[in-house]
Each structure stands twice: as structure tokens, then as C-alpha cells.
XYZ file of C-alpha atoms in Angstrom:
753
model
C 0.000 0.000 0.000
C 2.972 2.291 0.342
C 3.219 2.212 -3.441
C -0.400 3.389 -3.630
C 0.470 6.412 -1.554
C 3.388 7.204 -3.815
C 1.086 6.962 -6.803
C -0.817 9.951 -5.448
C 2.216 12.234 -5.441
C 1.662 13.896 -8.821
C -1.177 16.176 -9.825
C -2.066 18.119 -12.940
C -2.073 21.276 -10.868
C 0.731 22.812 -8.814
C -1.548 23.630 -5.895
C -1.849 19.915 -5.089
C 1.880 19.430 -4.590
C 2.099 20.353 -0.923
C -0.875 18.247 0.082
C 0.159 15.266 -2.012
C 3.727 15.448 -0.764
C 2.347 15.501 2.778
C 0.429 12.297 2.168
C 3.473 10.690 0.535
C 5.638 11.612 3.514
C 3.090 10.103 5.865
C 3.100 6.809 3.936
C 6.905 6.712 3.701
C 7.223 7.098 7.481
C 4.584 4.490 8.259
C 5.695 1.510 6.159
C 4.770 -0.891 8.947
C 1.208 0.342 9.277
C -1.404 -2.160 8.089
C -3.205 -1.806 4.762
C -6.597 -1.152 6.337
C -5.284 1.853 8.230
C -3.615 3.226 5.087
C -6.864 2.849 3.158
C -8.806 4.586 5.908
C -6.456 7.545 6.021
C -6.318 7.745 2.206
C -10.119 7.782 2.092
C -10.252 10.677 4.543
C -7.503 12.500 2.663
C -9.242 12.285 -0.707
C -12.836 13.335 -1.116
C -15.087 10.805 -2.848
C -18.188 12.809 -3.781
C -16.933 13.714 -7.253
C -19.322 14.983 -9.920
C -18.156 16.174 -13.369
C -19.250 19.521 -14.741
C -21.828 18.812 -17.446
C -22.887 20.883 -20.439
C -26.533 21.139 -21.518
C -27.656 17.801 -22.913
C -24.630 15.978 -21.475
C -25.157 12.946 -19.247
C -22.910 10.498 -17.396
C -22.836 7.054 -19.032
C -20.624 5.146 -16.600
C -17.795 5.652 -14.133
C -14.925 3.845 -12.433
C -13.521 4.389 -8.950
C -9.900 4.332 -7.760
C -8.450 4.947 -11.219
C -4.805 5.990 -11.520
C -3.950 8.735 -14.011
C -0.237 8.429 -14.737
C 2.094 11.381 -15.187
C 3.827 11.168 -18.598
C 7.511 10.215 -18.708
C 7.469 8.646 -15.236
C 7.376 5.064 -16.579
C 3.930 4.671 -14.975
C 5.395 4.912 -11.498
C 3.895 8.307 -10.612
C 0.305 9.405 -10.871
C -2.800 10.437 -9.027
C -5.875 8.557 -7.939
C -9.352 9.649 -8.817
C -12.563 8.786 -10.587
C -12.931 8.303 -14.336
C -16.239 9.258 -15.978
C -17.575 8.630 -19.456
C -20.302 10.985 -20.646
C -21.894 11.264 -24.076
C -19.505 14.195 -24.703
C -16.195 13.468 -23.019
C -13.961 11.288 -20.927
C -13.187 13.139 -17.714
C -10.886 12.382 -14.807
C -11.471 13.937 -11.393
C -9.277 13.582 -8.340
C -10.628 13.482 -4.808
C -8.014 15.960 -3.622
C -9.932 19.209 -3.400
C -6.829 21.352 -2.959
C -6.629 21.765 -6.726
C -9.930 23.660 -6.640
C -9.140 26.014 -3.784
C -7.955 28.704 -6.174
C -10.108 27.704 -9.119
C -11.528 31.209 -9.430
C -8.056 32.557 -10.151
C -7.250 29.968 -12.803
C -7.821 30.571 -16.483
C -9.396 27.573 -18.143
C -11.159 26.633 -21.310
C -14.770 27.420 -20.497
C -16.056 24.327 -22.296
C -13.721 21.629 -20.998
C -11.602 21.283 -17.867
C -7.984 20.156 -17.597
C -8.930 16.510 -17.048
C -11.402 16.325 -19.938
C -10.921 14.599 -23.290
C -13.730 15.227 -25.802
C -14.709 11.922 -27.398
C -14.334 13.484 -30.853
C -10.710 14.235 -29.960
C -9.810 10.572 -29.444
C -7.509 9.287 -32.177
C -7.006 5.701 -30.998
C -7.495 3.496 -27.932
C -5.195 0.725 -26.710
C -5.855 -1.849 -24.021
C -3.035 -3.371 -21.942
C -3.929 -6.518 -19.996
C -2.012 -8.436 -17.334
C 1.221 -9.742 -18.776
C 1.797 -6.581 -20.822
C -0.108 -7.631 -23.950
C -1.173 -4.515 -25.856
C -4.137 -4.419 -28.220
C -5.706 -1.663 -30.306
C -9.441 -1.389 -29.656
C -11.362 -1.049 -32.903
C -14.870 0.362 -33.483
C -17.853 -1.937 -32.970
C -15.917 -4.319 -30.720
C -16.603 -5.507 -27.196
C -13.960 -6.118 -24.543
C -14.379 -9.111 -22.226
C -10.902 -9.186 -20.650
C -9.960 -7.066 -17.647
C -8.009 -3.953 -18.567
C -4.850 -3.145 -16.649
C -3.995 0.066 -18.507
C -6.077 2.106 -20.936
C -4.044 4.248 -23.337
C -5.878 7.134 -25.015
C -4.167 8.889 -27.929
C -5.830 12.174 -28.827
C -5.718 14.222 -32.011
C -3.850 17.026 -30.258
C -0.875 14.611 -29.992
C -1.326 13.957 -26.289
C -1.168 10.564 -24.580
C -3.360 9.729 -21.580
C -2.734 6.538 -19.597
C -5.128 5.249 -16.924
C -4.507 2.310 -14.584
C -7.225 0.140 -13.050
C -5.247 -1.878 -10.508
C -7.494 -0.795 -7.622
C -10.775 -0.446 -9.574
C -13.676 -2.938 -9.350
C -13.590 -5.392 -12.271
C -17.188 -4.800 -13.329
C -16.535 -1.059 -13.576
C -13.388 -1.667 -15.641
C -15.248 -3.607 -18.344
C -18.115 -1.130 -18.442
C -15.902 1.904 -18.830
C -13.672 0.264 -21.456
C -16.624 -0.704 -23.630
C -18.256 2.683 -23.097
C -15.175 4.474 -24.428
C -15.221 2.341 -27.582
C -18.937 2.824 -28.136
C -19.094 6.583 -27.625
C -15.733 7.492 -29.214
C -16.616 5.667 -32.447
C -20.285 6.351 -33.291
C -21.538 4.924 -36.586
C -24.323 7.477 -37.051
C -23.922 11.239 -37.088
C -26.944 11.811 -34.852
C -25.212 9.785 -32.124
C -22.697 12.605 -31.686
C -23.174 14.652 -28.535
C -23.541 17.783 -30.669
C -27.068 16.706 -31.609
C -28.109 16.570 -27.959
C -26.343 19.857 -27.299
C -28.098 21.557 -30.220
C -31.522 20.717 -28.833
C -30.809 22.870 -25.791
C -29.709 25.940 -27.786
C -31.769 28.720 -29.212
C -31.421 29.553 -32.904
C -28.441 31.930 -33.286
C -28.635 35.025 -35.409
C -27.718 34.443 -39.021
C -24.968 36.315 -40.822
C -21.938 36.799 -38.611
C -20.442 35.534 -35.415
C -17.793 37.765 -33.864
C -17.779 39.760 -37.133
C -16.689 36.680 -39.097
C -18.881 36.202 -42.195
C -20.408 32.741 -42.425
C -21.165 32.940 -46.179
C -24.682 31.670 -45.675
C -26.209 34.783 -47.252
C -25.567 36.687 -50.506
C -24.496 39.743 -48.509
C -21.294 38.032 -47.332
C -20.328 37.020 -50.872
C -21.142 40.444 -52.298
C -19.066 42.145 -49.609
C -16.051 40.009 -50.509
C -16.508 40.690 -54.231
C -16.602 44.411 -53.510
C -13.473 44.178 -51.340
C -11.607 42.484 -54.194
C -12.875 45.012 -56.741
C -14.682 42.385 -58.839
C -16.982 43.782 -61.498
C -17.335 40.792 -63.818
C -18.360 38.180 -61.275
C -21.683 37.847 -59.493
C -23.353 35.891 -56.711
C -25.731 33.271 -58.091
C -28.297 31.099 -56.346
C -28.470 28.375 -58.983
C -27.962 25.823 -56.183
C -30.813 27.115 -54.058
C -32.243 24.244 -52.072
C -29.122 22.281 -53.044
C -30.886 21.244 -56.245
C -27.675 21.107 -58.329
C -25.013 19.873 -55.906
C -25.453 18.890 -52.272
C -21.750 19.398 -51.535
C -21.720 23.068 -52.638
C -23.263 26.063 -50.868
C -26.612 27.417 -51.994
C -24.899 30.578 -53.190
C -21.489 30.999 -54.767
C -19.830 33.220 -57.361
C -19.872 32.715 -61.148
C -19.023 34.975 -64.123
C -21.665 37.570 -64.974
C -24.093 36.978 -67.842
C -23.016 33.380 -68.056
C -25.991 31.289 -69.199
C -29.494 30.379 -68.221
C -30.464 28.212 -65.282
C -31.260 25.221 -67.496
C -27.934 25.533 -69.297
C -26.048 25.654 -66.001
C -27.865 22.519 -64.851
C -26.786 20.702 -68.005
C -23.198 21.923 -67.673
C -23.093 20.857 -64.022
C -23.893 17.280 -65.006
C -20.452 16.981 -66.602
C -18.584 17.697 -63.355
C -17.940 15.352 -60.468
C -20.673 15.708 -57.802
C -22.264 18.334 -60.104
C -19.806 20.868 -58.702
C -19.682 23.821 -61.092
C -16.463 25.866 -61.308
C -16.536 28.525 -58.574
C -14.722 31.800 -57.946
C -12.191 31.991 -55.121
C -10.366 35.313 -55.407
C -9.538 38.190 -57.762
C -6.036 39.660 -57.734
C -5.260 43.353 -58.185
C -4.093 42.431 -61.711
C -7.694 41.575 -62.585
C -6.986 37.851 -62.881
C -9.032 35.449 -60.785
C -8.508 32.171 -58.985
C -11.130 29.533 -59.814
C -11.640 26.052 -58.398
C -12.976 23.279 -60.595
C -13.969 19.649 -60.108
C -12.919 16.935 -62.513
C -15.041 16.446 -65.613
C -16.351 13.064 -66.611
C -14.304 11.204 -69.196
C -15.847 11.195 -72.664
C -16.821 7.519 -72.445
C -18.421 8.010 -69.039
C -20.182 11.118 -70.260
C -21.620 9.294 -73.274
C -23.064 6.641 -70.992
C -24.351 9.341 -68.661
C -26.188 11.444 -71.230
C -27.252 8.586 -73.464
C -25.830 9.431 -76.891
C -22.976 11.223 -78.621
C -25.040 14.182 -79.776
C -26.082 14.941 -76.211
C -22.450 14.672 -75.173
C -21.397 17.282 -77.750
C -24.329 19.453 -76.691
C -23.180 19.472 -73.071
C -19.549 19.971 -74.110
C -20.691 23.184 -75.765
C -22.090 24.484 -72.480
C -18.832 23.606 -70.676
C -16.788 25.419 -73.291
C -19.019 28.448 -72.857
C -18.400 28.231 -69.134
C -14.620 28.318 -69.620
C -14.990 31.170 -72.091
C -16.988 33.155 -69.541
C -14.217 32.610 -66.971
C -11.687 33.857 -69.503
C -13.729 36.964 -70.331
C -14.059 37.779 -66.621
C -10.304 38.390 -66.624
C -9.595 42.010 -67.587
C -6.443 40.789 -69.375
C -8.543 38.425 -71.534
C -5.722 35.898 -71.405
C -6.254 32.163 -71.605
C -6.588 30.655 -68.104
C -3.764 28.576 -66.665
C -4.900 25.109 -65.606
C -3.177 23.552 -62.578
C -3.859 19.874 -61.918
C -3.458 19.505 -58.151
C -3.397 15.713 -58.422
C -0.017 16.041 -60.122
C 1.345 19.013 -58.173
C 0.303 18.132 -54.607
C 0.900 14.975 -52.608
C -1.896 12.438 -52.813
C -4.290 11.978 -49.921
C -2.725 8.575 -49.327
C 0.716 10.198 -49.106
C -0.567 12.739 -46.581
C -2.234 10.002 -44.585
C 0.919 7.824 -44.584
C 3.098 10.775 -43.565
C 0.727 11.607 -40.724
C 0.801 8.022 -39.424
C 4.605 8.061 -39.355
C 4.613 11.476 -37.688
C 2.329 10.120 -34.965
C 4.733 7.278 -34.289
C 7.435 9.862 -33.744
C 5.555 12.283 -31.485
C 3.228 9.956 -29.539
C 5.723 9.246 -26.766
C 5.027 9.126 -23.021
C 8.005 7.074 -21.839
C 11.447 8.401 -21.017
C 13.039 5.297 -22.498
C 11.123 5.661 -25.758
C 12.033 9.337 -25.887
C 15.748 8.516 -25.665
C 15.426 5.891 -28.400
C 13.632 8.349 -30.702
C 16.079 11.108 -29.865
C 19.064 9.120 -31.154
C 17.662 9.000 -34.684
C 15.291 11.977 -34.494
C 16.413 13.815 -37.642
C 16.414 10.739 -39.868
C 13.082 9.605 -38.424
C 11.556 13.025 -39.054
C 12.795 12.961 -42.622
C 11.398 9.460 -43.014
C 7.884 10.611 -42.173
C 7.791 12.733 -45.380
C 5.472 15.143 -43.553
C 7.647 18.185 -44.227
C 7.902 17.073 -47.847
C 4.109 17.303 -48.077
C 4.236 20.781 -46.545
C 6.931 21.824 -49.018
C 4.967 20.549 -52.028
C 1.823 22.429 -51.028
C 3.681 25.680 -50.439
C 5.454 25.387 -53.797
C 2.179 24.762 -55.634
C 0.540 27.754 -53.935
C 3.536 29.984 -54.681
C 3.478 28.993 -58.360
C -0.256 29.681 -58.562
C 0.250 33.099 -56.951
C 2.894 33.980 -59.557
C 0.582 32.957 -62.410
C -2.183 35.169 -60.989
C -0.097 38.251 -61.637
C -0.901 37.853 -65.354
C -3.440 35.083 -65.897
C -6.565 33.630 -64.400
C -5.718 30.331 -62.707
C -8.014 27.291 -62.568
C -7.047 24.759 -59.907
C -8.488 21.308 -60.495
C -8.892 18.050 -58.611
C -11.477 15.248 -58.774
C -14.019 16.743 -56.359
C -12.548 20.237 -55.712
C -13.134 19.645 -51.978
C -9.672 18.777 -50.684
C -6.500 20.319 -52.079
C -8.531 23.054 -53.778
C -9.432 24.259 -50.267
C -5.813 24.159 -49.147
C -4.149 25.713 -52.218
C -6.756 28.436 -52.754
C -6.415 29.485 -49.102
C -2.616 29.600 -49.247
C -2.661 31.608 -52.478
C -4.905 34.251 -50.948
C -2.727 34.451 -47.830
C 0.334 34.967 -50.022
C -1.292 37.683 -52.126
C -3.545 39.614 -49.772
C -2.570 40.993 -46.347
C -6.253 40.989 -45.316
C -6.095 37.229 -44.886
C -3.128 37.600 -42.537
C -5.387 39.228 -39.954
C -7.531 37.173 -37.596
C -10.802 38.319 -39.133
C -9.555 37.772 -42.664
C -8.062 34.385 -41.847
C -11.276 33.195 -40.199
C -13.417 34.401 -43.096
C -11.041 32.636 -45.496
C -11.452 29.301 -43.697
C -15.202 29.808 -43.477
C -15.452 30.466 -47.231
C -12.880 28.134 -48.775
C -13.202 25.194 -46.366
C -16.552 25.286 -44.583
C -18.867 26.836 -47.174
C -17.268 25.090 -50.162
C -17.717 21.687 -48.588
C -14.533 20.267 -47.125
C -15.719 16.980 -45.505
C -14.611 17.600 -41.913
C -16.828 14.873 -40.499
C -15.757 12.186 -42.948
C -12.033 12.943 -43.107
C -11.914 13.616 -39.369
C -13.445 10.182 -38.682
C -16.048 11.713 -36.394
C -18.462 9.057 -37.567
C -17.444 5.515 -38.552
C -18.719 4.731 -42.036
C -19.384 0.991 -42.220
C -19.508 1.163 -46.030
C -16.113 2.852 -46.274
C -13.052 0.625 -46.560
C -10.683 3.251 -45.162
C -11.728 5.040 -41.982
C -8.271 6.434 -41.308
C -7.883 10.089 -40.362
C -6.836 12.465 -43.178
C -5.330 15.612 -41.594
C -5.527 17.962 -44.573
C -6.607 20.909 -42.433
C -3.619 20.297 -40.148
C -1.395 20.311 -43.242
C -2.854 23.719 -44.152
C -2.223 25.127 -40.671
C 1.332 23.785 -40.801
C 1.868 25.596 -44.122
C 0.592 28.824 -42.558
C 2.956 28.342 -39.614
C 5.875 27.910 -42.029
C 4.942 31.259 -43.585
C 4.808 32.845 -40.134
C 8.298 31.541 -39.416
C 9.626 33.163 -42.585
C 7.594 36.366 -42.191
C 7.157 36.867 -38.426
C 5.721 40.393 -38.611
C 3.347 39.843 -41.531
C 0.620 38.063 -39.545
C -1.675 39.618 -36.969
C -2.086 36.320 -35.112
C 0.388 34.121 -33.273
C 1.218 30.439 -33.519
C -0.693 29.971 -30.255
C -3.804 30.997 -32.167
C -3.107 28.365 -34.831
C -2.592 25.603 -32.260
C -5.751 26.636 -30.399
C -7.659 26.572 -33.672
C -6.389 23.043 -34.345
C -7.490 21.927 -30.883
C -10.924 23.475 -31.448
C -11.419 21.385 -34.595
C -11.850 18.313 -32.370
C -14.054 19.853 -29.695
C -17.125 18.314 -31.287
C -19.683 21.014 -30.488
C -18.926 23.701 -33.097
C -20.792 23.524 -36.382
C -17.776 24.953 -38.206
C -15.820 21.676 -38.163
C -18.544 19.109 -37.549
C -20.110 18.548 -40.972
C -19.187 17.627 -44.536
C -21.089 20.373 -46.333
C -23.648 23.139 -45.941
C -26.489 20.806 -46.862
C -25.612 18.410 -44.051
C -25.162 21.350 -41.709
C -28.590 22.781 -42.482
C -30.530 19.612 -41.714
C -29.791 16.278 -40.134
C -31.040 12.831 -41.064
C -32.592 10.320 -38.649
C -34.335 7.092 -39.623
C -34.816 8.126 -43.236
C -36.328 11.520 -42.435
C -34.893 15.020 -42.597
C -35.272 16.793 -39.280
C -35.368 20.443 -38.306
C -32.513 22.886 -38.883
C -29.381 22.066 -36.911
C -28.190 24.978 -34.743
C -24.781 24.972 -33.078
C -22.322 27.716 -32.131
C -19.531 28.768 -34.475
C -15.935 28.241 -33.430
C -15.228 31.896 -34.259
C -17.072 32.956 -31.123
C -13.873 32.617 -29.081
C -15.480 34.093 -25.966
C -17.387 30.860 -25.611
C -14.087 29.084 -24.893
C -11.647 31.696 -23.596
C -11.500 34.848 -21.539
C -10.068 38.087 -22.891
C -6.787 37.358 -21.105
C -6.480 33.991 -22.825
C -7.306 35.502 -26.198
C -4.550 38.073 -25.786
C -2.093 35.252 -26.561
C -3.595 35.121 -30.061
C -2.129 38.506 -31.037
C 1.284 39.079 -32.623
C 3.320 41.921 -31.062
C 5.560 42.264 -34.140
C 2.517 42.872 -36.311
C 1.309 45.525 -33.879
C 4.705 47.198 -34.122
C 4.167 47.489 -37.879
C 0.543 48.643 -37.800
C -0.159 50.527 -34.576
C -0.691 54.215 -35.558
C 0.988 55.655 -32.452
C 4.080 53.485 -32.826
C 4.308 54.122 -36.563
C 3.991 57.864 -35.986
C 6.727 57.776 -33.345
C 9.038 55.849 -35.663
C 8.401 58.318 -38.440
C 9.143 61.310 -36.190
C 12.313 59.686 -34.884
C 13.941 59.845 -38.321
C 16.621 62.570 -38.694
C 15.642 65.571 -40.805
C 18.775 65.296 -42.940
C 19.843 61.677 -42.886
C 23.444 60.767 -43.544
C 24.543 58.756 -46.558
C 24.935 55.715 -44.320
C 21.423 56.236 -42.969
C 20.026 56.519 -46.516
C 21.636 53.236 -47.542
C 20.436 51.490 -44.388
C 16.930 52.850 -44.859
C 16.865 51.737 -48.477
C 17.996 48.220 -47.609
C 15.597 47.985 -44.676
C 12.687 49.269 -46.746
C 13.535 46.805 -49.493
C 13.591 43.973 -46.980
C 10.215 44.904 -45.523
C 8.537 45.330 -48.884
C 9.972 42.300 -50.644
C 10.610 39.854 -47.825
C 8.309 40.704 -44.965
C 5.459 41.702 -47.225
C 4.760 44.967 -45.335
C 5.775 48.584 -45.825
C 7.664 50.707 -43.314
C 5.403 53.234 -41.661
C 5.076 56.530 -43.493
C 3.222 59.774 -42.940
C -0.507 59.537 -43.401
C -0.491 55.799 -43.078
C -3.697 54.463 -41.538
C -3.593 51.761 -38.911
C -5.060 49.138 -41.202
C -2.953 50.085 -44.209
C -0.208 47.580 -44.880
C 1.236 46.956 -48.307
C -0.699 44.369 -50.255
C 2.584 43.147 -51.734
C 2.902 39.406 -51.985
C 4.797 37.053 -49.760
C 7.364 35.036 -51.689
C 8.393 32.228 -49.338
C 11.163 29.720 -49.753
C 9.498 26.389 -50.397
C 12.389 23.950 -50.460
C 12.318 21.057 -48.029
C 15.508 22.368 -46.410
C 13.581 25.496 -45.326
C 10.794 23.569 -43.619
C 10.743 23.184 -39.820
C 8.870 20.966 -37.401
C 5.999 22.810 -35.741
C 7.141 22.063 -32.206
C 4.415 23.907 -30.328
C 1.796 21.757 -32.029
C 3.443 18.349 -32.298
C 5.721 17.975 -29.261
C 4.217 20.375 -26.730
C 3.324 17.444 -24.437
C 6.805 15.905 -24.425
C 8.247 17.138 -21.148
C 11.895 16.153 -21.898
C 11.769 18.259 -25.077
C 10.681 21.433 -23.287
C 13.145 24.267 -22.793
C 12.700 25.619 -19.283
C 12.633 29.426 -19.322
C 13.251 29.685 -23.073
C 12.088 28.882 -26.577
C 9.744 30.860 -28.810
C 7.385 31.816 -25.941
C 10.247 33.633 -24.235
C 10.800 35.753 -27.348
C 7.091 36.298 -27.771
C 6.535 37.550 -24.226
C 9.587 39.806 -24.359
C 8.161 41.327 -27.548
C 4.835 41.894 -25.764
C 6.641 43.704 -22.966
C 8.539 45.815 -25.503
C 5.344 46.964 -27.215
C 3.777 47.843 -23.874
C 6.873 49.788 -22.830
C 6.740 51.819 -26.045
C 3.058 52.601 -25.610
C 3.618 53.568 -21.969
C 6.446 55.917 -22.923
C 4.387 57.490 -25.702
C 1.540 58.028 -23.252
C 3.877 59.679 -20.729
C 5.212 61.983 -23.437
C 1.676 63.072 -24.319
C 0.892 63.674 -20.647
C 3.980 65.846 -20.229
C 2.990 67.892 -23.273
C -0.260 68.922 -21.620
C -0.013 72.178 -19.696
C -2.649 71.464 -17.090
C -3.496 68.465 -14.952
C -7.106 68.371 -16.134
C -6.096 67.811 -19.751
C -3.488 65.245 -18.729
C -6.012 63.264 -16.717
C -8.324 63.107 -19.723
C -5.738 61.142 -21.719
C -6.082 57.383 -21.859
C -3.307 55.094 -22.963
C -3.874 53.176 -26.175
C -4.325 49.470 -25.599
C -2.404 46.834 -27.513
C -4.582 43.819 -26.600
C -1.414 41.896 -25.786
C -0.898 39.710 -22.744
C 0.511 42.483 -20.525
C -1.819 45.287 -21.613
C -3.918 44.801 -18.480
C -1.015 44.391 -16.107
C 0.916 47.484 -17.116
C -1.982 49.724 -16.152
C -1.052 48.975 -12.543
C 2.339 49.159 -10.792
C 4.472 46.276 -12.006
C 5.678 43.781 -9.471
C 8.329 41.143 -9.495
C 5.624 38.504 -9.028
C 4.009 39.513 -12.322
C 7.229 39.187 -14.276
C 8.878 35.880 -13.131
C 9.735 33.115 -15.621
C 9.585 30.274 -13.105
C 6.786 28.552 -15.018
C 7.771 29.364 -18.607
C 8.776 26.651 -21.074
C 9.064 26.356 -24.840
C 5.590 24.724 -24.875
C 3.870 27.639 -23.133
C 0.942 28.130 -22.821
C -0.238 24.581 -23.610
C 1.917 21.927 -22.108
C 2.318 20.623 -18.623
C 5.685 21.757 -17.271
C 8.017 21.244 -14.348
C 9.450 23.417 -11.638
C 13.167 24.057 -11.772
C 13.637 22.286 -8.434
C 14.758 18.711 -8.879
C 13.077 17.649 -5.662
C 9.769 19.412 -6.248
C 8.369 18.520 -9.668
C 4.785 19.430 -10.410
C 2.635 19.206 -13.496
C -0.002 21.811 -14.272
C -1.531 24.080 -16.881
C 0.650 27.195 -16.813
C -1.349 30.087 -18.281
C -2.798 31.406 -15.054
C 0.289 30.529 -13.036
C 2.464 32.422 -15.460
C 0.303 35.505 -15.125
C 0.372 35.099 -11.362
C 4.061 34.235 -10.958
C 5.593 35.613 -14.125
C 9.259 36.690 -14.309
C 10.011 38.291 -17.656
C 12.971 40.588 -17.244
C 11.720 44.037 -18.180
C 14.840 45.851 -16.935
C 16.807 45.712 -20.157
C 19.848 47.382 -18.575
C 20.348 44.206 -16.526
C 19.816 41.875 -19.452
C 23.103 40.194 -20.296
C 21.823 39.262 -23.751
């Protein structure tokens, strides 16, 4: 029983350390005490009346007592005891030690899930370990009859959760193991918790959520056409009621004065899934980016329409469609066709690369970490994941170059996979609007959600019994990785941070947001039960970030370097700081710096009269070779404790940049106050806010406690981390603790670097 006491010594929150260490010390000094006495004292030490926090429509399915949750990289020798629950929404682990909740009001958490929660839609795979060490992958639609010793849960955010059932009742073990399989792998979409959750919600307002257009009305499309300066394209409702294609939105953009409704219907029959060519973007050159599904082969088309004359008749309509696309280009040049099946990796290649990447990053053992570390570089190269990233970036860069002179048509069989990815990357490269949070969110909503990327199918949210391959296809993750590569090469060109990208990836698997839950707009508008279409499906959008995070948490989404380039007060100060008669050396330096910003960073140096939202629309021209690609550490290895840099890494740079921006704004505010002649005018001045992490804190006197780096690692603010003390190691979520115990050195005169 002494080993049981030691198993309690780790907790996912630092506040538990003292209490847990106290219990451990008691056990260590009472080795001779009988088991019954130890159990009695343990029962009094840990509270047993545990109840999970439930969302509307959520219910507890089953539970197991005396479950051990092991701390990663401790070889399953350290953990905490608690109760494991399975609901129709999540798997949740609660400990009986209430000390972790004493300061709950001061902690910053995801408002939807707690630290010990795993949404069932986030579960990638489940493994059962029985006595003797035999390990078995648990597949959908299976039943477990053997007693589970360890249950290994691998989630889509690359985290490993291991639970032990040594002290749990056997009947509870079987029930909870089978419940995980059943609820993590539903075979019908209406079995997802989201359908129960939706019944409790009122119908949200249509149009926008947090100012992000949803592209479910013609107004959103028309606004985007106007922003791009399109005069030869128009919003059409030929697919109203999804009468042409169920995988396309009811409204999308086609060339003006194209053809009649009947002619469009006939032309649509030649394309896969009846998906007509659709507008994506118009460049300042007047050329447009168009996505197109694969046309039927001539033999297939002849069988489809019945005879050769009908085939030629329909071919005429398709040729007219291409001609209309050509005429919509002000340059009147012939469109450039890009076959994405030849230029991008295949879906099978992406899937295979992802599986190999998982093998590399799904590590929770110190021994396995050392083994992987010896051949890390060769193993990473062997995954071919960065090769996939490189190929996609190269294809997007080539398409962006073509758009400077010609309309570009990107093609793939269904125009629902790589068309989403490449069209989004092209627009990010060409238009600075899509490098802002609002622009980026509207881009995903338009090119991925509205245009029918099958999130439910490719995300394996529902097991399709008729589908031979139910493996996860992480194409959206590949897109986010490409965006992160661009951010690494152009760190001041994006308004959002990599923390925002990782949070967005985590939100994909939450399972309650309509944004990433369905395959198309038609499926999103109605759901199907027992052969009947039911009422409209209403769920929140992921773009309503306040549903998940507080304002303080969302401040980590903002990029301080971007603010330095766009904030009007900072730009004005930089402009005024220039010498009236610059030296020859200063002129050369300015010319080189300006050239770098315009041609490499994709933004212009601040000039007089520049508005806050005015950044150069000049294109980003990234390096796309495989040698320039990096592993996205914050996303893939944030949970690997041995790989974390204590007190350093990218978060250290990021937070120092936040402090720098706040210092500049504070100094500018003080200068303005000193310029005022009377106290009344000075008191009326308010300092401009940056919306960065320290914007709230610097309004009050700074303290050493606010600026300590005791809890900062390279995986901040996601991963569990360790104290610097070798004797006192604790695991916890660090966002609130960093804000409470932060130690960023703001006295730059004492900074040795």
C-alpha cells in the first residue's frame, strides 16, 4: 500500500503538490502500518463525492472508482488517484483531492472543458493493456471481455493519456472500457453529442459571429466581391435548395451573364458531384482564382447522357463556361490550368506521412524518448510530412505567380480537398487581409466550410461501415502547418500568433462547433434520422472565441511584431524619430531595410498619413524547399516534457516582444501627458491598448511577481511543465500561473543578452 500512496504524489495542478507530498511523507514514514489503516487515512484525505461539470444535454454514461492517471515520462510509477467518468460528450478524470480547486476562481481555463477532460471526438485511438503486458488496439464496434490493466488514449492534439485500473472494481473496468469504444466511435452522425447539445440551444442570429462572415447569405459574398474590386463576377443562387449539388453552398460566385439556369444545370452534369467551377479570389491584376472539379471522361459522359449528340451538346455548355471565366479576366488571357493531383501529394501520401509522424511524437516514456532522440532527424525525414508541406507551399507559390498575369483554374477530382488548401494559401500569399484574424477566419469559413470540405468524414467523427478506409486524413492540419511555415519566414506579416493556430487546431476536435462538424452546408442545415430530414441544426460557431476563452487567454492570439508594424501611435513615433537630414549611411540602411520589408516581410515601413489598417498588399514570396521547412514544435511535441526548454524557446521571445510593445506605448503616453499644460487635460488622456498579454497588467504598478519566468517553457501556454527544483516537480496548466508568478525581465539594462 505504500506504493499506492506514492502513486498519489503527482497532480495536474501545482496547488496539489504540498498536500500530495504531505500524504506521501506520511506513507513513507509508516511503512509498517497495516493496509486497512492506510486505506482509511487515504479515504479521509481524498474526497469521494466527485461529480463532473456537465454541459446542456450531457449525461454520465458510466464511471470507475480508484483509477490511476499516470504522469507522462514517469514510466507509470507516478500518478494520481481519482474517478474516471464517461459521458456522451467526453472522458473526464477527477481527483478526490480538493486542494486543486481552492484557487479555481483565479485559474484561467477553457470554459467548455476542464484540464482533465478529453472530448470523445478528440480521441484518435485506444489501446488496451492486460495483465502480462499484452497490448491491443481497440477497434470500433468491438466488445472487450478481458480485464483492462492500462487504458491508453491517444488524442488528435498529440497527447497521450494513460489510466490504470489496478485498484478499480472489475465490473466497472469492463463497463468503462466498452463505453469508451462505443461513444468514441459512433456509426451514425446523430449519435454525436452535438445533436443533444443543439436541442438545448436557441437559434443563433444568421450572418456573422464575432464579425466573421459565415457565407450563408448573398451579402457576405457580395461584400467580398466588392473588397476584391470584382466587377465581372456575381453571386448566383443556382444551387438554391441544393438542387444542383449537395456538396456546394446554396450561393457561390460565377461569371456575370453566363448562361441560363437550365444551361447551367446541363453543364453541371459533366462535373464530379455536379460541382460547377466557382470563384475563389480576384487579384489586383484583374486575374481570378477559380476552383474546378474533374469532368467526366468522354466515355463516361456518353453513358451518362445517353448518346454522342447529347455529349457534344453538353460539351458546348462547358466550353461556354470556360470562355466566360476567360472573359471575366480584364487581361482576356487564356486561363492557366493547374492539376493539383499532379502538383500536390496524394491523400494517401498525406495520410501515410501523418501516421509516421504520430509514431514519432506519440511518446510518453522516457526510455522511448531517448530511443527516438538518437535518430530523431532521420526519423523526421522518413515521415515525409515536411515534404508534403513543401509541395503544397510550392504549388501555392506557383499559382500566386501565375495570378499576376493570368486567371488560374485549380483542379482536382471533387474540388473539396486540395482546392481548399491551395486556394487558401494563395490568398494568404497575395492579400494581407487574410493575414489578420478576421480575414483568416473568413477565409477558412469560405474556402473550407462553405465550399464543402468533408470535416466529419475525413476527421473520422463518424465511422462509415460502407467505407473501406476510416483512417484520419489531416488535410486541415497540413494547411495550418503551411501557414505556420509562412509565419516563421515572415514573423511580422501576420496579426495572429502560432498559439492561435494551435488553439484553432485543438478546437477542430471539440465536437460542439458547427464549423468543423459537418461535410457540407447541406448536411449542416438539416440532419437525417431514420430516413427523415429533421429540423434545422443549430450549433455555435468556433469563431465565437469568448465561448471558450476569456479576454486574457485571447490576448495570446495577437502578434506583437505585427502591432509594431501597424499601430498608428508606434508608426507615428518611428516616423518622427527619423533625422531631418539623414546621412549617406542612414540613406543606404533605410533603403535596404525598406527593401527587406517590402519584398521579404510583405509589409511597408510606416510613413506619414499611413492608416492603422494600411499595410502593403505586396505578396509574400516564401522559400518552399524542403531544407527550409521546420517541425511545428508547439503543435506536435508540446506534451513531451523532456523536449521542453525551461525558461526559453519561442514563448520567451514572444513575451519579451509583448513587454517591448507595452513599454513603447507607456512611454508614448507619458510623453503626451507631459505635453499637456494642465493636470485636467493630462487626466483626460487614456493610454492606447495593444490587446497583448501584458496590456492589463501594465496599467497597474508592475511587481516582481508579475514578471517571473519560473513557469515558462518552450511549450507555453499549452503543455504541462516542471518546476526548476529537482526535488519538487509538479505538473499543471501554466497560463494562469504564469500571469500570477511571471518573471520576464523588463529591466533591459540588466539583461546580459
